[in-house]
Short mmCIF file of C-alpha atoms and ligand atoms in Angstrom, two decimals:
data_model
loop_
_atom_site.label_atom_id
_atom_site.label_comp_id
_atom_site.label_asym_id
_atom_site.label_seq_id
_atom_site.Cartn_x
_atom_site.Cartn_y
_atom_site.Cartn_z
CA UNK B 1 135.27 92.58 94.27
CA UNK B 2 131.28 92.86 94.04
CA UNK B 3 130.58 95.95 92.41
CA UNK B 4 127.75 98.15 91.06
CA UNK B 5 128.19 99.71 88.11
CA UNK B 6 126.27 102.58 86.99
CA UNK B 7 125.00 103.52 83.35
CA UNK B 8 125.59 107.01 82.81
CA UNK B 9 124.12 106.90 78.99
CA UNK B 10 121.16 104.98 80.49
CA UNK B 11 120.54 107.67 83.15
CA UNK B 12 120.68 110.50 80.32
CA UNK B 13 118.47 108.35 78.31
CA UNK B 14 116.03 108.17 80.94
CA UNK B 15 116.03 111.68 82.39
CA UNK B 16 115.23 112.37 78.55
CA UNK B 17 112.48 110.45 78.20
CA UNK B 18 111.07 112.01 81.58
CA UNK B 19 111.79 115.68 80.08
CA UNK B 20 109.98 114.80 76.70
CA UNK B 21 106.62 114.50 79.30
CA UNK B 22 107.21 117.48 81.20
CA UNK B 23 108.39 119.33 78.34
CA UNK B 24 111.38 120.60 80.36
CA UNK B 25 113.77 119.43 82.35
CA UNK B 26 113.46 121.95 84.61
CA UNK B 27 110.71 120.65 85.53
CA UNK B 28 111.88 118.00 87.05
CA UNK B 29 112.74 116.74 90.87
CA UNK B 30 114.84 113.72 90.69
CA UNK B 31 114.57 111.72 94.00
CA UNK B 32 117.69 110.74 95.50
CA UNK B 33 116.26 109.16 98.97
CA UNK B 34 117.39 106.06 100.58
CA UNK B 35 120.85 106.41 98.74
CA UNK B 36 119.61 107.07 95.26
CA UNK B 37 117.71 104.10 95.04
CA UNK B 38 120.69 102.30 96.54
CA UNK B 39 122.61 103.66 93.28
CA UNK B 40 124.80 106.30 95.57
CA UNK B 41 123.73 109.68 96.29
CA UNK B 42 126.49 111.67 95.96
CA UNK B 43 127.30 109.93 92.08
CA UNK B 44 123.27 110.48 91.03
CA UNK B 45 123.56 113.56 92.40
CA UNK B 46 126.74 114.85 90.90
CA UNK B 47 125.45 113.24 87.36
CA UNK B 48 122.10 114.55 87.66
CA UNK B 49 123.28 118.07 88.48
CA UNK B 50 125.73 117.59 85.20
CA UNK B 51 123.18 116.80 82.77
CA UNK B 52 121.41 120.11 83.99
CA UNK B 53 118.55 119.14 86.63
CA UNK B 54 118.16 121.62 88.87
CA UNK B 55 115.60 120.19 91.73
CA UNK B 56 115.86 117.61 94.47
CA UNK B 57 114.03 115.08 96.55
CA UNK B 58 115.56 113.58 99.54
CA UNK B 59 114.44 111.51 102.69
CA UNK B 60 116.71 113.43 105.33
CA UNK B 61 118.54 116.60 105.95
CA UNK B 62 121.75 114.77 105.98
CA UNK B 63 121.14 113.43 102.62
CA UNK B 64 120.74 116.90 101.45
CA UNK B 65 123.90 117.80 102.83
CA UNK B 66 125.75 115.61 100.59
CA UNK B 67 124.40 117.20 98.02
CA UNK B 68 123.73 120.56 98.63
CA UNK B 69 126.59 121.79 96.01
CA UNK B 70 124.94 120.33 93.08
CA UNK B 71 121.34 121.58 92.98
CA UNK B 72 119.64 124.65 93.46
CA UNK B 73 116.75 123.93 95.61
CA UNK B 74 116.32 120.17 97.21
CA UNK B 75 113.00 119.05 98.98
CA UNK B 76 113.48 117.09 102.27
CA UNK B 77 110.88 114.70 102.92
CA UNK B 78 110.79 113.63 106.38
CA UNK B 79 113.14 115.63 108.85
CA UNK B 80 111.86 118.55 110.71
CA UNK B 81 112.32 121.92 108.95
CA UNK B 82 115.00 124.37 110.14
CA UNK B 83 116.09 127.27 108.06
CA UNK B 84 117.80 126.70 105.32
CA UNK B 85 118.50 128.53 101.89
CA UNK B 86 118.44 125.95 99.44
CA UNK B 87 116.03 123.22 101.28
CA UNK B 88 112.59 123.05 101.88
CA UNK B 89 110.88 120.70 104.35
CA UNK B 90 107.83 118.15 104.18
CA UNK B 91 105.32 119.28 106.33
CA UNK B 92 102.65 115.72 106.80
CA UNK B 93 101.54 116.29 109.57
CA UNK B 94 99.76 119.57 111.71
CA UNK B 95 102.65 118.59 114.00
CA UNK B 96 104.99 119.35 111.90
CA UNK B 97 104.35 122.89 111.83
CA UNK B 98 104.81 123.54 115.51
CA UNK B 99 108.22 121.62 115.18
CA UNK B 100 109.19 124.08 112.30
CA UNK B 101 111.62 126.36 112.30
CA UNK B 102 110.26 129.90 112.03
CA UNK B 103 111.37 131.36 108.65
CA UNK B 104 112.08 127.97 107.65
CA UNK B 105 110.94 126.78 103.79
CA UNK B 106 107.82 124.46 103.64
CA UNK B 107 106.17 122.27 101.37
CA UNK B 108 102.69 121.15 102.51
CA UNK B 109 101.75 117.54 102.05
CA UNK B 110 97.68 117.06 101.39
CA UNK B 111 96.25 113.85 101.60
CA UNK B 112 93.89 113.57 98.95
CA UNK B 113 93.15 109.78 99.10
CA UNK B 114 96.44 108.08 99.97
CA UNK B 115 96.22 108.44 103.75
CA UNK B 116 99.66 107.52 104.69
CA UNK B 117 101.24 110.98 105.12
CA UNK B 118 100.20 114.86 104.50
CA UNK B 119 97.02 116.94 106.16
CA UNK B 120 93.53 116.13 105.95
CA UNK B 121 91.80 118.02 103.05
CA UNK B 122 89.79 119.28 105.81
CA UNK B 123 92.23 120.80 107.68
CA UNK B 124 93.68 122.80 105.10
CA UNK B 125 92.36 126.42 106.50
CA UNK B 126 94.22 125.74 109.93
CA UNK B 127 97.45 124.19 108.29
CA UNK B 128 98.07 127.35 106.75
CA UNK B 129 96.61 129.75 109.53
CA UNK B 130 98.93 128.12 111.31
CA UNK B 131 101.80 127.90 108.96
CA UNK B 132 101.42 132.00 108.52
CA UNK B 133 101.69 132.32 112.32
CA UNK B 134 104.75 130.28 112.75
CA UNK B 135 106.46 132.55 110.32
CA UNK B 136 107.30 129.44 107.73
CA UNK B 137 108.18 130.11 103.46
CA UNK B 138 105.43 128.34 102.63
CA UNK B 139 107.29 127.09 99.02
CA UNK B 140 105.01 124.11 97.90
CA UNK B 141 102.04 121.90 97.92
CA UNK B 142 101.97 118.76 97.10
CA UNK B 143 100.29 116.19 97.43
CA UNK B 144 101.51 111.34 96.69
CA UNK B 145 99.13 109.28 94.11
CA UNK B 146 98.01 105.72 95.68
CA UNK B 147 96.89 104.67 92.17
CA UNK B 148 99.32 106.14 90.10
CA UNK B 149 100.47 102.42 88.28
CA UNK B 150 97.43 100.82 88.01
CA UNK B 151 94.54 101.24 85.61
CA UNK B 152 90.60 102.25 86.97
CA UNK B 153 89.52 106.12 87.63
CA UNK B 154 91.20 106.50 91.22
CA UNK B 155 94.32 108.53 90.19
CA UNK B 156 91.80 110.86 88.35
CA UNK B 157 89.94 110.86 91.78
CA UNK B 158 92.71 111.78 93.25
CA UNK B 159 93.63 114.86 91.10
CA UNK B 160 90.76 116.33 90.86
CA UNK B 161 91.01 116.21 94.92
CA UNK B 162 94.50 118.54 94.18
CA UNK B 163 92.97 120.80 91.83
CA UNK B 164 90.76 121.41 94.35
CA UNK B 165 93.88 122.06 97.08
CA UNK B 166 94.86 124.38 94.03
CA UNK B 167 92.24 126.27 93.83
CA UNK B 168 91.99 127.05 98.51
CA UNK B 169 95.97 127.73 97.84
CA UNK B 170 95.73 130.85 95.23
CA UNK B 171 92.09 132.13 96.85
CA UNK B 172 94.39 132.65 99.97
CA UNK B 173 96.55 135.12 97.73
CA UNK B 174 99.72 132.47 97.43
CA UNK B 175 101.33 133.00 93.72
CA UNK B 176 105.39 131.60 94.40
CA UNK B 177 103.90 128.13 95.80
CA UNK B 178 105.11 125.39 93.20
CA UNK B 179 102.90 122.64 93.03
CA UNK B 180 103.65 118.90 92.09
CA UNK B 181 101.69 115.78 92.64
CA UNK B 182 103.68 112.95 89.65
CA UNK B 183 105.67 110.40 90.77
CA UNK B 184 107.30 107.93 87.74
CA UNK B 185 104.16 106.25 87.23
CA UNK B 186 101.93 109.23 87.03
CA UNK B 187 103.84 111.25 84.24
CA UNK B 188 104.38 108.65 82.33
CA UNK B 189 100.97 107.59 81.91
CA UNK B 190 99.93 111.52 81.23
CA UNK B 191 99.58 112.84 77.98
CA UNK B 192 99.59 116.58 78.80
CA UNK B 193 101.75 117.65 81.84
CA UNK B 194 100.67 121.26 83.25
CA UNK B 195 102.59 121.21 86.81
CA UNK B 196 105.53 123.21 88.12
CA UNK B 197 107.58 120.07 89.11
CA UNK B 198 107.63 116.30 88.96
CA UNK B 199 109.25 113.88 91.59
CA UNK B 200 110.59 111.19 89.46
CA UNK B 201 112.23 108.56 91.08
CA UNK B 202 112.18 104.65 89.64
CA UNK B 203 111.89 106.01 86.19
CA UNK B 204 114.72 108.19 86.06
CA UNK B 205 116.87 104.25 86.98
CA UNK B 206 115.36 102.90 83.95
CA UNK B 207 112.23 101.50 85.16
CA UNK B 208 108.23 101.50 84.02
CA UNK B 209 106.80 99.63 85.92
CA UNK B 210 103.04 100.78 84.63
CA UNK B 211 101.25 97.34 83.50
CA UNK B 212 101.55 96.94 79.53
CA UNK B 213 98.45 97.95 79.03
CA UNK B 214 99.50 101.47 78.71
CA UNK B 215 101.75 103.08 75.87
CA UNK B 216 105.70 102.27 76.63
CA UNK B 217 108.62 104.42 77.44
CA UNK B 218 111.08 102.89 76.91
CA UNK B 219 113.83 103.14 79.49
CA UNK B 220 117.13 101.65 80.24
CA UNK B 221 118.33 99.94 83.51
CA UNK B 222 120.97 102.22 85.36
CA UNK B 223 122.30 99.98 88.06
CA UNK B 224 124.26 96.33 87.03
CA UNK B 225 125.30 94.37 89.60
CA UNK B 226 128.60 91.92 89.09
CA UNK B 227 130.41 89.68 91.51
CA UNK B 228 133.94 89.10 91.60
CA UNK B 229 135.33 85.50 91.75
CA UNK B 230 136.76 84.00 94.89
CA UNK B 231 137.21 80.38 95.31
CA UNK B 232 137.15 77.39 92.75
CA UNK B 233 136.79 73.93 92.81
CA UNK B 234 135.71 70.56 91.33
CA UNK B 235 133.29 68.52 93.00
CA UNK B 236 132.31 65.02 91.83
CA UNK B 237 128.54 63.75 91.54
CA UNK B 238 126.93 63.47 94.92
CA UNK B 239 129.17 66.31 96.50
CA UNK B 240 126.53 68.76 98.03
CA UNK B 241 127.14 72.90 98.50
CA UNK B 242 126.80 75.17 101.39
CA UNK B 243 125.00 75.04 104.61
CA UNK B 244 122.55 72.32 104.92
CA UNK B 245 124.75 70.67 101.80
CA UNK B 246 120.66 71.51 99.95
CA UNK B 247 122.83 71.59 96.30
CA UNK B 248 123.32 68.21 95.25
CA UNK B 249 126.01 67.79 92.05
CA UNK B 250 124.13 65.84 89.82
CA UNK B 251 128.07 65.00 88.09
CA UNK B 252 131.24 66.15 88.23
CA UNK B 253 130.94 69.94 88.48
CA UNK B 254 133.29 73.49 88.48
CA UNK B 255 131.85 75.88 90.97
CA UNK B 256 133.47 78.74 91.93
CA UNK B 257 132.26 81.24 95.12
CA UNK B 258 131.30 84.90 94.02
CA UNK B 259 131.44 87.68 96.84
CA UNK B 260 128.35 88.37 96.91
CA UNK B 261 125.78 87.50 99.52
CA UNK B 262 122.79 88.91 101.82
CA UNK B 263 125.14 90.85 103.71
CA UNK B 264 125.37 92.99 100.90
CA UNK B 265 121.32 93.30 100.68
CA UNK B 266 121.56 90.59 98.19
CA UNK B 267 118.28 88.51 98.59
CA UNK B 268 118.52 85.18 100.00
CA UNK B 269 115.48 83.86 98.51
CA UNK B 270 114.29 80.42 98.27
CA UNK B 271 117.03 77.25 97.06
CA UNK B 272 113.89 75.39 95.99
CA UNK B 273 113.54 77.89 93.11
CA UNK B 274 117.29 79.22 92.43
CA UNK B 275 117.78 82.76 91.53
CA UNK B 276 119.37 82.55 87.60
CA UNK B 277 121.62 85.04 87.14
CA UNK B 278 120.95 87.62 84.59
CA UNK B 279 124.06 85.34 82.24
CA UNK B 280 121.47 82.29 83.20
CA UNK B 281 123.16 80.53 86.32
CA UNK B 282 121.44 79.13 88.55
CA UNK B 283 122.41 79.69 91.97
CA UNK B 284 123.99 76.56 93.64
CA UNK B 285 122.56 76.32 97.61
CA UNK B 286 121.92 78.39 99.98
CA UNK B 287 123.32 82.35 98.97
CA UNK B 288 125.23 82.92 101.87
CA UNK B 289 125.70 85.90 104.19
CA UNK B 290 129.11 86.99 101.29
CA UNK B 291 128.76 84.14 99.16
CA UNK B 292 126.89 82.64 96.33
CA UNK B 293 128.38 79.69 94.48
CA UNK B 294 127.41 79.50 90.93
CA UNK B 295 128.47 77.22 87.76
CA UNK B 296 131.32 78.94 86.41
CA UNK B 297 134.85 79.62 86.21
CA UNK B 298 134.84 83.39 84.89
CA UNK B 299 136.44 86.25 86.88
CA UNK B 300 133.57 87.86 87.24
CA UNK B 301 129.91 87.32 87.00
CA UNK B 302 126.93 89.68 86.60
CA UNK B 303 124.27 89.36 89.44
CA UNK B 304 121.36 91.34 88.07
CA UNK B 305 121.73 94.08 85.42
CA UNK B 306 117.66 94.29 85.06
CA UNK B 307 116.06 94.65 88.91
CA UNK B 308 112.38 94.21 87.68
CA UNK B 309 113.73 90.81 86.10
CA UNK B 310 115.52 89.84 88.99
CA UNK B 311 112.42 91.15 91.35
CA UNK B 312 109.90 88.83 89.50
CA UNK B 313 111.89 85.83 89.89
CA UNK B 314 112.55 86.46 93.68
CA UNK B 315 108.62 87.45 94.11
CA UNK B 316 108.94 92.12 95.08
CA UNK B 317 109.54 94.78 93.10
CA UNK B 318 112.09 96.89 91.34
CA UNK B 319 112.37 99.48 94.64
CA UNK B 320 113.11 96.63 96.93
CA UNK B 321 116.17 94.92 95.10
CA UNK B 322 117.73 98.04 94.62
CA UNK B 323 117.27 100.03 98.04
CA UNK B 324 118.64 97.44 99.41
CA UNK B 325 122.24 97.19 98.06
CA UNK B 326 124.71 98.06 100.49
CA UNK B 327 126.42 101.22 101.39
CA UNK B 328 129.63 99.57 101.02
CA UNK B 329 129.60 97.85 98.00
CA UNK B 330 131.73 100.26 95.60
CA UNK B 331 129.96 102.01 92.51
CA UNK B 332 131.34 102.78 89.29
CA UNK B 333 130.75 105.25 86.78
CA UNK B 334 130.65 103.55 83.14
C1 LIG F 1 109.34 107.88 96.69
C2 LIG F 1 108.55 109.17 95.96
C3 LIG F 1 108.33 109.90 95.31
C4 LIG F 1 109.02 108.93 94.15
O1 LIG F 1 108.55 107.66 93.09
P1 LIG F 1 108.41 106.60 92.16
O2 LIG F 1 107.63 105.72 92.10
O3 LIG F 1 109.89 105.80 92.78
O4 LIG F 1 108.90 107.96 91.20
C5 LIG F 1 107.80 110.59 95.06
N1 LIG F 1 106.70 111.20 95.44
C6 LIG F 1 107.07 110.92 96.88
C7 LIG F 1 106.75 111.86 97.87
C8 LIG F 1 107.91 109.70 97.01
O5 LIG F 1 108.17 109.47 98.69
#
């Protein structure tokens, strides 16, 4: 059977590296959205909490319910605010204030230049007024960077904008508000961290997406995908494999099918530049919904143990390879 192996030591290694940057594990909020980047929200939530992480970030309230026992605070990025002791809800827009339940804990997202979510800086006074009128508890103010993983001055420009936001919030008299803006790329490149929290996703799962020009923080991939053997056969030269018969055996070959395919979230790719597995076996012919073919008789093969390397071959990014993994694949912690 196909399995996702979760390497606990690697996960803890990454969290330690991030803690060296933040100065304290209390400042780490682990981002568990989208099934913990495909790793499994419950498994990663539990492991993070055993490590001592106190804060988490999820996409919706349903994910929050799964990990509630593990964390002191949970920030929900994309659901309407309701009364809840441990959850706070992101206000992405002025309309979110109107839709929030009175008394709910909220964190205001401010658009400092990414222009995706968050209230405009000019709308900050109106937002604060309406939050108050609605009786919401403002517990955080946040922003998101658009170019934290690129050289150039964009990040510094957005950081300056956010400093202005902080000043405005403080003048309004708020003292118990946590400020946060850093994602993985921002915290990995930072030399001095002074905010209250980092929202760290991809780095915790083992990937540093910064270009080589930055100091490298060594991170270790947490996920490994293995597939199990279904059937083995010997092909004569000239026989062809799979849909369309795109691969033709150049010689007598022993090939097996393994139980992973695009139905499990594995990328279908392009048969003209076949994907090489972690063990350097090219996928032969087309990827099926549930199967791939390889020249191997091994009971189990490793499809990838480094999503960044897999992503390079497949023309995408580590995030997409990881989050695509089906929830139905068994997760095993080692
Ligand atoms: C996904 C997300 C993050 C984490 O980003 P990484 O690059 O994976 O660290 C942080 N903040 C917000 C608002 C996000 O949506």
